[in-house]
Amino acid sequence: YEKDRHFMTLNNNSKLIMENNAMLTVTPKQLDPWLKFGLTINNSELYIKDSKIAFPGWITITNSNVTIINSTITKVEEIPTVLERDDNDDCPLLYFENSNVTIINSRIEHYYECTLPEQVFVSSPSNFTFLPGVNKTFQFIPSDIEIKTDRLSAVILEITYEANESYDGKNFVQYLSKDGLYYNTSIQPQNKTDTKIFDLFSEGINNIKDLEKLCVRFENDGNVNVTFDSVRVVFSYENDITLVNSKLYAIDTYMDIDFRR
């Protein structure tokens, strides 16, 4: 992913302290300029006072305590023309899970505003004809897209199939769960041509890594052929300030969205 190119990670009771005009930022003055940066904090502590964080990318915090006082989380001020993209002129995306966050007299500026269009992973193979008794597993090929974040807000499996009027099969399409087992979806081919969808997000498929491991399979237990004309996953990114089982205390604090498109 993009976020793996430049990053900082704190684990296992580590502590990052920024005080007295400290700054964590990125520079475009590189041979191969790259602005995205990922700060990941797990089972640790982040303390920021009278300081600034300025970069586009991600701050992902789990099982940690965060204190931000008299400080700013914002964008990089000067971006060269070659790097002028909407997602490069914003502050990092914020994700907190099982964490306590206190923000006092601070600013979160230029938060990423774009509602990204739905993206698609197409299966490999993209279509297949099942003879009676034949089964097939479909995997999904990441499309050539820029990953803004690996967190997702929606994941839908969409299959278009066709079978003639004499088809009498009863099997459902199945998906590979995180526990390594296959489970039925609600998609059960019928004796017609149709497009059906199934919500994978509600079944725990909720990030890019889950999608890359996703497999879908079907076995034709009917008496005639079944053809899958299209097998794909449609998904959307999560770009909100996200809190999962966390507490956020914001006191005398300003937050805004970058509305420039």
Coordinates of N, CA and C in Angstrom, one line a residue, residues 100-257:
N100 N -8.2 6.2 24.5 CA -8.7 7.5 25.2 C -7.9 8.7 24.6
V101 N -8.7 9.6 24.1 CA -8.1 10.7 23.4 C -8.6 12.1 24.0
T102 N -7.6 12.9 24.4 CA -8.0 14.2 25.0 C -7.3 15.3 24.1
I103 N -8.1 16.2 23.6 CA -7.6 17.3 22.8 C -8.0 18.6 23.4
I104 N -7.0 19.4 23.8 CA -7.3 20.7 24.5 C -6.7 21.9 23.8
N105 N -7.5 22.9 23.5 CA -7.0 24.1 22.9 C -6.1 23.9 21.7
S106 N -6.6 23.0 20.8 CA -5.8 22.6 19.6 C -6.7 22.7 18.3
R107 N -6.0 22.4 17.2 CA -6.7 22.5 15.9 C -6.4 21.3 15.1
I108 N -7.5 20.8 14.4 CA -7.4 19.8 13.4 C -7.9 20.4 12.1
E109 N -6.9 20.7 11.2 CA -7.2 21.5 10.0 C -7.1 20.7 8.7
H110 N -8.0 21.2 7.8 CA -7.9 20.6 6.4 C -8.1 19.1 6.4
Y111 N -9.1 18.6 7.1 CA -9.3 17.2 7.1 C -9.8 16.8 5.7
Y112 N -9.4 15.6 5.3 CA -9.8 15.1 3.9 C -11.3 15.1 3.7
E113 N -11.7 15.8 2.7 CA -13.1 16.0 2.4 C -13.8 15.2 1.4
C114 N -13.0 14.5 0.6 CA -13.5 13.8 -0.6 C -14.3 12.6 -0.3
T115 N -15.5 12.4 -0.8 CA -16.2 11.2 -0.7 C -15.8 10.4 -1.9
L116 N -14.9 9.4 -1.7 CA -14.4 8.7 -2.9 C -15.4 7.9 -3.6
P117 N -15.3 7.8 -4.9 CA -16.2 6.9 -5.6 C -16.0 5.5 -5.3
E118 N -17.0 4.7 -5.6 CA -16.9 3.2 -5.3 C -15.8 2.7 -6.2
Q119 N -15.0 1.7 -5.7 CA -14.0 1.1 -6.4 C -14.4 -0.4 -6.6
V120 N -13.7 -1.1 -7.5 CA -14.1 -2.4 -7.9 C -12.8 -3.3 -7.9
F121 N -13.0 -4.5 -7.3 CA -12.0 -5.6 -7.5 C -12.7 -6.6 -8.4
V122 N -12.1 -7.0 -9.5 CA -12.7 -7.9 -10.4 C -12.1 -9.3 -10.1
S123 N -12.9 -10.3 -10.2 CA -12.5 -11.7 -9.8 C -11.6 -12.2 -10.9
S124 N -10.8 -13.2 -10.6 CA -10.0 -14.0 -11.5 C -10.4 -15.5 -11.3
P125 N -11.0 -16.1 -12.3 CA -11.4 -15.6 -13.6 C -12.5 -14.6 -13.5
S126 N -12.7 -13.8 -14.5 CA -13.8 -12.8 -14.4 C -15.2 -13.4 -14.8
N127 N -15.2 -14.6 -15.5 CA -16.4 -15.3 -15.7 C -16.1 -16.8 -15.9
F128 N -17.1 -17.6 -15.7 CA -16.9 -19.0 -15.7 C -18.2 -19.8 -16.0
T129 N -18.2 -20.9 -16.7 CA -19.3 -21.7 -16.9 C -19.2 -23.0 -16.1
F130 N -20.1 -23.3 -15.2 CA -20.1 -24.4 -14.3 C -20.9 -25.6 -15.0
L131 N -20.2 -26.6 -15.3 CA -20.9 -27.8 -15.8 C -21.5 -28.5 -14.5
P132 N -22.5 -29.3 -14.7 CA -23.1 -30.0 -13.5 C -21.9 -30.8 -12.7
G133 N -21.9 -30.6 -11.4 CA -20.9 -31.2 -10.6 C -19.6 -30.5 -10.5
V134 N -19.4 -29.4 -11.2 CA -18.2 -28.7 -11.2 C -18.2 -27.5 -10.2
N135 N -17.1 -27.4 -9.5 CA -17.0 -26.2 -8.5 C -15.8 -25.4 -8.9
K136 N -15.8 -24.1 -8.5 CA -14.8 -23.2 -8.9 C -14.6 -22.1 -7.8
T137 N -13.4 -21.7 -7.5 CA -13.1 -20.7 -6.6 C -12.6 -19.4 -7.3
F138 N -13.1 -18.3 -6.9 CA -12.8 -17.0 -7.5 C -11.9 -16.2 -6.5
Q139 N -10.8 -15.7 -7.0 CA -10.0 -14.7 -6.2 C -10.2 -13.4 -6.8
F140 N -9.7 -12.3 -6.1 CA -9.9 -11.0 -6.5 C -8.6 -10.3 -6.7
I141 N -8.5 -9.6 -7.9 CA -7.3 -8.9 -8.3 C -7.4 -7.4 -8.0
P142 N -6.6 -6.8 -7.1 CA -6.6 -5.4 -6.8 C -6.5 -4.6 -8.1
S143 N -7.4 -3.7 -8.3 CA -7.3 -2.8 -9.5 C -6.3 -1.7 -9.3
D144 N -5.9 -1.1 -10.3 CA -4.8 -0.1 -10.3 C -5.4 1.2 -9.7
I145 N -5.5 1.3 -8.4 CA -6.1 2.5 -7.7 C -5.1 2.9 -6.7
E146 N -5.3 4.2 -6.3 CA -4.5 4.7 -5.2 C -5.2 4.5 -3.9
I147 N -4.6 3.8 -2.9 CA -5.2 3.5 -1.7 C -5.1 4.7 -0.8
K148 N -6.2 5.3 -0.5 CA -6.3 6.5 0.4 C -6.2 6.0 1.9
T149 N -6.8 4.9 2.2 CA -6.7 4.3 3.5 C -7.1 2.8 3.3
D150 N -6.7 1.9 4.2 CA -7.0 0.5 4.0 C -8.4 0.2 4.7
R151 N -8.9 1.2 5.4 CA -10.2 1.0 6.0 C -11.4 1.3 5.1
L152 N -12.4 0.4 5.1 CA -13.5 0.5 4.2 C -14.8 0.8 4.9
S153 N -15.8 1.4 4.2 CA -17.1 1.7 4.8 C -18.2 0.8 4.2
A154 N -17.9 0.1 3.1 CA -18.9 -0.8 2.4 C -18.1 -1.8 1.5
V155 N -18.6 -3.0 1.6 CA -18.0 -4.1 0.7 C -19.2 -4.9 0.2
I156 N -19.4 -4.9 -1.1 CA -20.6 -5.6 -1.6 C -20.1 -6.6 -2.7
L157 N -20.5 -7.9 -2.6 CA -20.2 -8.9 -3.6 C -21.4 -8.8 -4.6
E158 N -21.0 -8.7 -5.9 CA -22.0 -8.7 -7.0 C -21.7 -9.7 -8.0
I159 N -22.7 -10.6 -8.3 CA -22.6 -11.7 -9.2 C -23.7 -11.6 -10.2
T160 N -23.4 -11.7 -11.5 CA -24.4 -11.8 -12.6 C -24.3 -13.2 -13.1
Y161 N -25.4 -14.0 -13.1 CA -25.4 -15.4 -13.5 C -26.5 -15.6 -14.5
E162 N -26.4 -16.8 -15.2 CA -27.5 -17.2 -16.0 C -27.6 -18.7 -16.0
A163 N -28.8 -19.2 -16.0 CA -29.1 -20.7 -16.1 C -30.4 -20.8 -16.8
N164 N -30.6 -21.9 -17.6 CA -31.8 -22.1 -18.3 C -33.0 -22.6 -17.4
E165 N -34.1 -22.7 -17.9 CA -35.3 -22.9 -17.2 C -35.3 -24.3 -16.4
S166 N -34.5 -25.2 -16.9 CA -34.5 -26.5 -16.3 C -33.5 -26.7 -15.1
Y167 N -32.8 -25.6 -14.8 CA -31.8 -25.7 -13.7 C -32.5 -25.9 -12.4
D168 N -32.0 -26.9 -11.6 CA -32.7 -27.3 -10.4 C -31.7 -27.3 -9.2
G169 N -30.6 -26.6 -9.3 CA -29.6 -26.6 -8.2 C -30.1 -25.8 -7.0
K170 N -29.5 -26.2 -5.9 CA -29.9 -25.6 -4.6 C -28.7 -24.9 -3.9
N171 N -27.5 -25.0 -4.4 CA -26.3 -24.5 -3.7 C -26.3 -23.0 -3.7
F172 N -25.7 -22.4 -2.6 CA -25.5 -21.0 -2.6 C -24.0 -20.7 -2.9
V173 N -23.7 -19.5 -3.4 CA -22.4 -19.0 -3.5 C -21.8 -18.8 -2.1
Q174 N -20.6 -19.2 -1.9 CA -19.9 -19.1 -0.6 C -18.7 -18.2 -0.6
Y175 N -18.4 -17.6 0.6 CA -17.3 -16.7 0.7 C -16.3 -17.2 1.8
L176 N -15.0 -16.9 1.7 CA -14.1 -17.3 2.7 C -14.0 -16.3 3.8
S177 N -14.3 -16.7 5.0 CA -14.4 -15.8 6.1 C -13.0 -15.6 6.7
K178 N -12.8 -14.7 7.6 CA -11.5 -14.5 8.3 C -11.1 -15.7 9.1
D179 N -12.0 -16.5 9.5 CA -11.7 -17.7 10.3 C -11.2 -18.8 9.5
G180 N -11.1 -18.6 8.2 CA -10.6 -19.7 7.3 C -11.6 -20.6 6.8
L181 N -12.9 -20.4 7.1 CA -14.0 -21.3 6.7 C -14.8 -20.6 5.7
Y182 N -15.5 -21.4 4.9 CA -16.4 -20.9 3.9 C -17.9 -20.9 4.4
Y183 N -18.6 -19.8 4.2 CA -20.0 -19.7 4.6 C -20.8 -19.3 3.4
N184 N -22.1 -19.6 3.5 CA -23.0 -19.3 2.4 C -23.3 -17.8 2.4
T185 N -23.4 -17.2 1.2 CA -23.9 -15.9 1.0 C -25.4 -16.1 0.8
S186 N -26.1 -15.0 0.5 CA -27.5 -15.1 0.2 C -27.8 -15.3 -1.3
I187 N -26.7 -15.4 -2.1 CA -26.8 -15.6 -3.5 C -26.9 -17.0 -3.9
Q188 N -28.1 -17.4 -4.4 CA -28.4 -18.7 -4.8 C -28.9 -18.7 -6.3
P189 N -28.1 -19.1 -7.2 CA -28.5 -19.0 -8.6 C -29.8 -19.7 -8.9
Q190 N -30.6 -19.1 -9.7 CA -32.0 -19.6 -10.1 C -32.0 -19.9 -11.6
N191 N -33.1 -20.4 -12.0 CA -33.2 -20.8 -13.5 C -33.6 -19.6 -14.3
K192 N -32.7 -18.6 -14.3 CA -32.9 -17.4 -15.1 C -31.6 -16.6 -15.2
T193 N -31.6 -15.4 -15.8 CA -30.5 -14.5 -15.8 C -30.8 -13.4 -14.8
D194 N -29.8 -13.2 -13.9 CA -30.1 -12.2 -12.8 C -28.8 -11.7 -12.2
T195 N -28.8 -10.6 -11.5 CA -27.7 -10.0 -10.8 C -28.1 -9.9 -9.3
K196 N -27.2 -10.5 -8.5 CA -27.5 -10.5 -7.0 C -26.3 -9.9 -6.3
I197 N -26.6 -9.4 -5.1 CA -25.6 -8.8 -4.3 C -25.6 -9.4 -2.9
F198 N -24.5 -9.3 -2.2 CA -24.4 -9.7 -0.8 C -23.4 -8.8 0.0
D199 N -23.8 -8.4 1.2 CA -23.1 -7.5 2.0 C -22.0 -8.2 2.7
L200 N -20.7 -8.1 2.3 CA -19.6 -8.7 2.9 C -19.1 -7.9 4.1
F201 N -19.3 -6.6 4.1 CA -18.8 -5.7 5.2 C -19.4 -6.1 6.5
S202 N -20.7 -6.4 6.5 CA -21.4 -6.8 7.7 C -20.9 -8.2 8.2
E203 N -20.2 -8.9 7.3 CA -19.7 -10.2 7.7 C -18.2 -10.1 8.1
G204 N -17.7 -8.9 8.3 CA -16.3 -8.7 8.8 C -15.3 -8.5 7.7
I205 N -15.7 -8.4 6.5 CA -14.7 -8.0 5.4 C -14.7 -6.5 5.3
N206 N -13.7 -5.9 6.0 CA -13.8 -4.4 6.2 C -12.6 -3.7 6.0
N207 N -11.5 -4.3 5.4 CA -10.3 -3.5 5.0 C -9.7 -4.1 3.8
I208 N -8.7 -3.4 3.2 CA -8.1 -3.8 2.0 C -7.5 -5.2 2.1
K209 N -6.8 -5.5 3.2 CA -6.2 -6.7 3.4 C -7.2 -7.9 3.4
D210 N -8.3 -7.7 3.9 CA -9.4 -8.7 3.9 C -9.8 -9.0 2.4
L211 N -9.9 -7.9 1.6 CA -10.3 -8.1 0.2 C -9.2 -8.9 -0.6
E212 N -8.0 -8.6 -0.3 CA -6.9 -9.3 -1.0 C -6.9 -10.8 -0.7
K213 N -7.4 -11.2 0.5 CA -7.5 -12.6 0.8 C -8.8 -13.2 0.5
L214 N -9.7 -12.4 0.0 CA -11.1 -12.9 -0.2 C -11.2 -13.9 -1.3
C215 N -11.9 -15.0 -1.1 CA -12.2 -16.0 -2.1 C -13.7 -16.2 -2.1
V216 N -14.2 -16.5 -3.3 CA -15.7 -16.8 -3.4 C -15.7 -18.1 -4.2
R217 N -16.6 -19.0 -3.8 CA -16.7 -20.3 -4.6 C -18.1 -20.7 -4.8
F218 N -18.3 -21.6 -5.7 CA -19.7 -22.1 -6.0 C -19.5 -23.5 -6.6
E219 N -20.4 -24.4 -6.3 CA -20.5 -25.7 -6.9 C -21.8 -26.0 -7.5
N220 N -21.8 -26.3 -8.7 CA -23.1 -26.5 -9.5 C -23.6 -27.9 -9.1
D221 N -24.7 -28.0 -8.3 CA -25.3 -29.2 -8.0 C -26.6 -29.5 -8.8
G222 N -26.7 -28.7 -9.8 CA -27.9 -28.8 -10.7 C -27.7 -29.8 -11.9
N223 N -28.6 -29.8 -12.7 CA -28.6 -30.7 -13.9 C -28.2 -30.1 -15.2
V224 N -28.0 -28.8 -15.2 CA -27.5 -28.1 -16.4 C -26.5 -27.1 -16.0
N225 N -25.9 -26.5 -17.1 CA -24.8 -25.5 -16.8 C -25.3 -24.2 -16.1
V226 N -24.4 -23.6 -15.4 CA -24.7 -22.3 -14.8 C -23.5 -21.4 -15.2
T227 N -23.7 -20.3 -15.7 CA -22.6 -19.4 -16.1 C -22.6 -18.1 -15.2
F228 N -21.5 -17.8 -14.7 CA -21.3 -16.5 -14.0 C -20.7 -15.6 -15.0
D229 N -21.4 -14.6 -15.4 CA -21.0 -13.6 -16.4 C -20.1 -12.6 -15.8
S230 N -20.3 -12.3 -14.5 CA -19.5 -11.3 -13.8 C -19.5 -11.6 -12.3
V231 N -18.2 -11.5 -11.8 CA -18.1 -11.7 -10.3 C -17.2 -10.5 -9.9
R232 N -17.7 -9.7 -9.0 CA -16.8 -8.5 -8.6 C -17.2 -8.1 -7.2
V233 N -16.3 -7.3 -6.6 CA -16.6 -6.7 -5.3 C -16.5 -5.2 -5.5
V234 N -17.6 -4.5 -5.0 CA -17.7 -3.1 -5.1 C -17.5 -2.6 -3.6
F235 N -16.6 -1.6 -3.4 CA -16.4 -1.1 -2.1 C -16.1 0.4 -2.0
S236 N -16.2 0.9 -0.9 CA -16.0 2.4 -0.6 C -15.0 2.5 0.6
Y237 N -14.3 3.6 0.5 CA -13.3 3.9 1.6 C -13.9 4.6 2.8
E238 N -13.3 4.4 4.0 CA -13.7 5.1 5.2 C -12.8 6.3 5.3
N239 N -13.3 7.5 5.3 CA -12.5 8.7 5.4 C -12.9 9.6 6.5
D240 N -13.7 9.1 7.4 CA -14.1 10.0 8.6 C -13.1 9.9 9.7
I241 N -13.2 10.8 10.7 CA -12.5 10.6 11.9 C -13.3 9.5 12.6
T242 N -12.6 8.4 12.8 CA -13.2 7.2 13.3 C -12.8 6.8 14.7
L243 N -13.8 6.6 15.5 CA -13.6 6.1 16.9 C -14.3 4.8 17.1
V244 N -13.6 3.7 17.5 CA -14.2 2.4 17.7 C -13.9 2.1 19.2
N245 N -15.0 2.0 20.0 CA -14.8 1.7 21.4 C -13.8 2.6 22.1
S246 N -13.9 3.9 21.7 CA -12.9 4.9 22.2 C -13.7 6.1 22.8
K247 N -12.9 7.0 23.5 CA -13.5 8.2 24.1 C -12.7 9.4 23.6
L248 N -13.3 10.4 23.0 CA -12.7 11.6 22.6 C -13.2 12.8 23.4
Y249 N -12.3 13.5 24.1 CA -12.6 14.7 24.8 C -12.0 15.8 24.1
A250 N -12.8 16.7 23.5 CA -12.3 17.9 22.7 C -12.7 19.1 23.5
I251 N -11.7 19.9 24.0 CA -12.0 21.1 24.8 C -11.4 22.3 24.1
D252 N -12.2 23.3 23.9 CA -11.7 24.5 23.2 C -10.8 24.1 22.0
T253 N -11.4 23.3 21.2 CA -10.7 22.7 20.0 C -11.4 23.0 18.7
Y254 N -10.7 23.3 17.7 CA -11.3 23.6 16.4 C -11.0 22.5 15.4
M255 N -12.0 22.0 14.6 CA -11.8 21.0 13.6 C -12.5 21.6 12.3
D256 N -11.8 21.4 11.2 CA -12.4 21.8 9.9 C -12.1 20.8 8.8
I257 N -12.9 20.9 7.7 CA -12.8 20.1 6.5 C -12.2 20.9 5.4

